[in-house]
Coordinates of C-alpha atoms and ligand atoms in Angstrom, one line a residue:
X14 CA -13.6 -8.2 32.6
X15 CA -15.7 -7.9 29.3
X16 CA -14.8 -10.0 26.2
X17 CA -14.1 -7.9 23.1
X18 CA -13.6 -9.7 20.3
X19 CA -11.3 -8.8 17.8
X20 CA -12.5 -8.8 13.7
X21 CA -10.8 -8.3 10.6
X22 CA -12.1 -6.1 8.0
X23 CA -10.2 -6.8 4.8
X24 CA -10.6 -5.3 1.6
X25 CA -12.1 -2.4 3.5
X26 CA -11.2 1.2 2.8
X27 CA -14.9 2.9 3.2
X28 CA -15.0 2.1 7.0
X29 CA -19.0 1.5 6.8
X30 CA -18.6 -2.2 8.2
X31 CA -15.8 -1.6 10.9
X32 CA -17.7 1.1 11.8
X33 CA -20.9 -0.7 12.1
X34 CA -18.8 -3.7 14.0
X35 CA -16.8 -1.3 16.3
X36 CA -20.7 0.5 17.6
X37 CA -21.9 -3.4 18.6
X38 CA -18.8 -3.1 20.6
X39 CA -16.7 -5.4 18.5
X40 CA -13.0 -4.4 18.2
X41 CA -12.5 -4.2 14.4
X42 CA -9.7 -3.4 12.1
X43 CA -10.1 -2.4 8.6
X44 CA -7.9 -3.8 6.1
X45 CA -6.8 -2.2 2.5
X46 CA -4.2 -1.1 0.1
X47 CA -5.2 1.9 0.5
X48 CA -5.8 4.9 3.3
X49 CA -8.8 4.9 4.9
X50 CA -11.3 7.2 3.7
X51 CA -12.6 8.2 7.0
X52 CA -9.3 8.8 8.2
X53 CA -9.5 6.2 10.8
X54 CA -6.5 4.9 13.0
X55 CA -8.3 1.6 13.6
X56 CA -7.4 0.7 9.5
X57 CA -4.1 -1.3 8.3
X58 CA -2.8 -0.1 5.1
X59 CA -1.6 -3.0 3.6
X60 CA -2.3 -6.7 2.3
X61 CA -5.2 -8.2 3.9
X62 CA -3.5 -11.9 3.5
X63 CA -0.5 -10.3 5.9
X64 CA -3.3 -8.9 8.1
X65 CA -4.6 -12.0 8.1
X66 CA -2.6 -14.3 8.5
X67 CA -1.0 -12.5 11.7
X68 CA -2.9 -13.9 14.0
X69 CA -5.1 -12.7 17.0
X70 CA -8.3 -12.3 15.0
X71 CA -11.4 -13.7 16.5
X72 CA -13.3 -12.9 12.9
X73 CA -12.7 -11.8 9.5
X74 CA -15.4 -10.3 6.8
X75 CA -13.7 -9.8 3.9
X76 CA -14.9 -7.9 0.5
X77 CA -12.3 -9.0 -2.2
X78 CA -12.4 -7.5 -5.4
X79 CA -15.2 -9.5 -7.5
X80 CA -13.9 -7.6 -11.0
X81 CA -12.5 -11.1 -12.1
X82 CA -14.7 -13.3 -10.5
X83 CA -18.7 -12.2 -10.4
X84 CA -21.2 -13.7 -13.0
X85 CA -21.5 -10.5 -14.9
X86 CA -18.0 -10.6 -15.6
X87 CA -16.9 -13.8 -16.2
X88 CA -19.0 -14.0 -19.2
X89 CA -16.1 -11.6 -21.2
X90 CA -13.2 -14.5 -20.3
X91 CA -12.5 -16.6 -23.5
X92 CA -14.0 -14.4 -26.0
X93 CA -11.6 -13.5 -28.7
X94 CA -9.2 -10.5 -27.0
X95 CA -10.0 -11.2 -23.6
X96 CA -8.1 -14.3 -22.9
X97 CA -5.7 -12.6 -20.6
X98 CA -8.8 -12.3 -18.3
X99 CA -8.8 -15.8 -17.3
X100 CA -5.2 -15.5 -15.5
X101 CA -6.7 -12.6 -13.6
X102 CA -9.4 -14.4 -12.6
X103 CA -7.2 -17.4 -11.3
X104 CA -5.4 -14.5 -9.4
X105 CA -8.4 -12.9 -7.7
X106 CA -10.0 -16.5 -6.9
X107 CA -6.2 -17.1 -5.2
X108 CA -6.4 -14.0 -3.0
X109 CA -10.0 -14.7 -2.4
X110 CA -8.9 -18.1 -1.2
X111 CA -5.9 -17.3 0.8
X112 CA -8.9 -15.3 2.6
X113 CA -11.0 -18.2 3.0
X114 CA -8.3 -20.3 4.5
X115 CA -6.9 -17.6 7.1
X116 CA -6.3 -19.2 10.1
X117 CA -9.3 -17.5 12.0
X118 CA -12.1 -19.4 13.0
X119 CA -15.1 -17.5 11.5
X120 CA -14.4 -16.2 8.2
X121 CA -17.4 -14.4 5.7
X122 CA -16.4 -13.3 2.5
X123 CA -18.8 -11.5 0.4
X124 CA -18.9 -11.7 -3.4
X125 CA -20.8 -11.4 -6.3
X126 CA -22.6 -14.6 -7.8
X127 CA -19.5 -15.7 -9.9
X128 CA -16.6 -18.4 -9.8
X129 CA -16.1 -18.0 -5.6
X130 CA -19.2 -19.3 -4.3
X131 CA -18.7 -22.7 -6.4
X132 CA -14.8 -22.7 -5.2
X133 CA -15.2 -22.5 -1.8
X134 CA -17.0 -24.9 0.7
X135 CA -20.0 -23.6 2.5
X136 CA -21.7 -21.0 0.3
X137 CA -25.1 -20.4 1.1
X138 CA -27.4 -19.1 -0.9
X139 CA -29.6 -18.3 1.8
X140 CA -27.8 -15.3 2.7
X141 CA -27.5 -13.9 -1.1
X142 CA -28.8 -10.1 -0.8
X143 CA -29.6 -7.7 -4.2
X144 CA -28.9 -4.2 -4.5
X145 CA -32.2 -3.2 -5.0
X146 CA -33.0 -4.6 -1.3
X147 CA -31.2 -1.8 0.0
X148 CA -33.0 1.2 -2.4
X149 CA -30.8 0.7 -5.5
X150 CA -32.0 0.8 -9.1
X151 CA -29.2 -2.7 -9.6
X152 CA -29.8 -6.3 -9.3
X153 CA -26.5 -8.2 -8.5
X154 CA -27.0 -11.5 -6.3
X155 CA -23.9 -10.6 -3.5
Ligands
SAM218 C1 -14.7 -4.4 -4.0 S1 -13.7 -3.3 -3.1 C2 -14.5 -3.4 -1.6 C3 -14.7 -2.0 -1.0 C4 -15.3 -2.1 0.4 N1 -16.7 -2.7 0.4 C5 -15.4 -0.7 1.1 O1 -16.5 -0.4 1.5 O2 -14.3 -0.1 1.1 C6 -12.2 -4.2 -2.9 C7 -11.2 -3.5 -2.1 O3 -10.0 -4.4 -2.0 C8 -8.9 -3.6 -1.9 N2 -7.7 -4.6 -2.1 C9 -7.3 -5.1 -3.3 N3 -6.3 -5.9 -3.1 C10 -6.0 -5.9 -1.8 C11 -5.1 -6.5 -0.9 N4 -4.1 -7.4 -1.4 N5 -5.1 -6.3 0.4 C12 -6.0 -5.5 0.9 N6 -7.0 -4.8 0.2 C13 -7.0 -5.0 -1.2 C14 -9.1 -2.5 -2.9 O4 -8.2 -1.4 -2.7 C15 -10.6 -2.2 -2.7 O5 -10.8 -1.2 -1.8

């Protein structure tokens, strides 16, 4: 009997990483708010903490929003009109967290260069990747 393992792909509506999961043969489940954009049926519509926190996962990549929490926004938070950033950002860094702390025993999340890599234990620097690795005219350490 082969063993499939079963991952988690929250935050997820583009399908590019379940997809790339499900053709190594991994059973993977995209996670978002919102539909699917490839019209999938292997995507939950809904909060990825719920999905998360379910149960039955073997894995979990997940690509919160870094709006509120990446380097080249952060820099906007305190500046005179902006100060209702900073309770956003304790919001996203929340969620982000919530992620982190699933109970699923491999978790990746990927983010920016901002406030998560410094909250959360085991960020590696190693695996920080730029844009403009993958053809684009952007640099953004993710
Ligand atoms: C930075 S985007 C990541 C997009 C992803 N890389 C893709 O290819 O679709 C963050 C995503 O998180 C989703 N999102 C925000 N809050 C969420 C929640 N509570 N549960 C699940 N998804 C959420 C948004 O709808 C958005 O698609």
């Amino acid at each position: 009997m082969p063993c499939v393992s079963r991952w988690l792909v929250a935050c997820e509506k583009s399908g590019a990483v379940r997809r790339a999961l499900r053709a190594l043969g991994v059973e993977a489940w995209s996670c978002d708010l919102e539909d699917a954009q490839d019209g999938s049926p292997y995507h939950i519509k809904g909060d990825a903490r719920e999905a998360a926190y379910r149960g039955g996962w073997d894995g979990m990549i997940a690509h919160p929003e870094c709006k509120f929490l990446c380097a080249s926004g952060l820099h906007w938070n305190g500046r005179p009109g902006y100060e209702w950033r900073a309770a956003e950002t304790e919001k996203a860094l929340r969620f982000a967290l919530d992620l982190w702390e699933a109970p699923i025993g491999r978790v990746i999340l990927e983010n920016s260069r901002g406030k998560l890599g410094a909250a959360i234990q085991g960020y590696d620097h190693r695996f920080a990747v730029q844009p403009y690795q993958f053809g684009d005219d952007a640099s953004k350490e993710t």
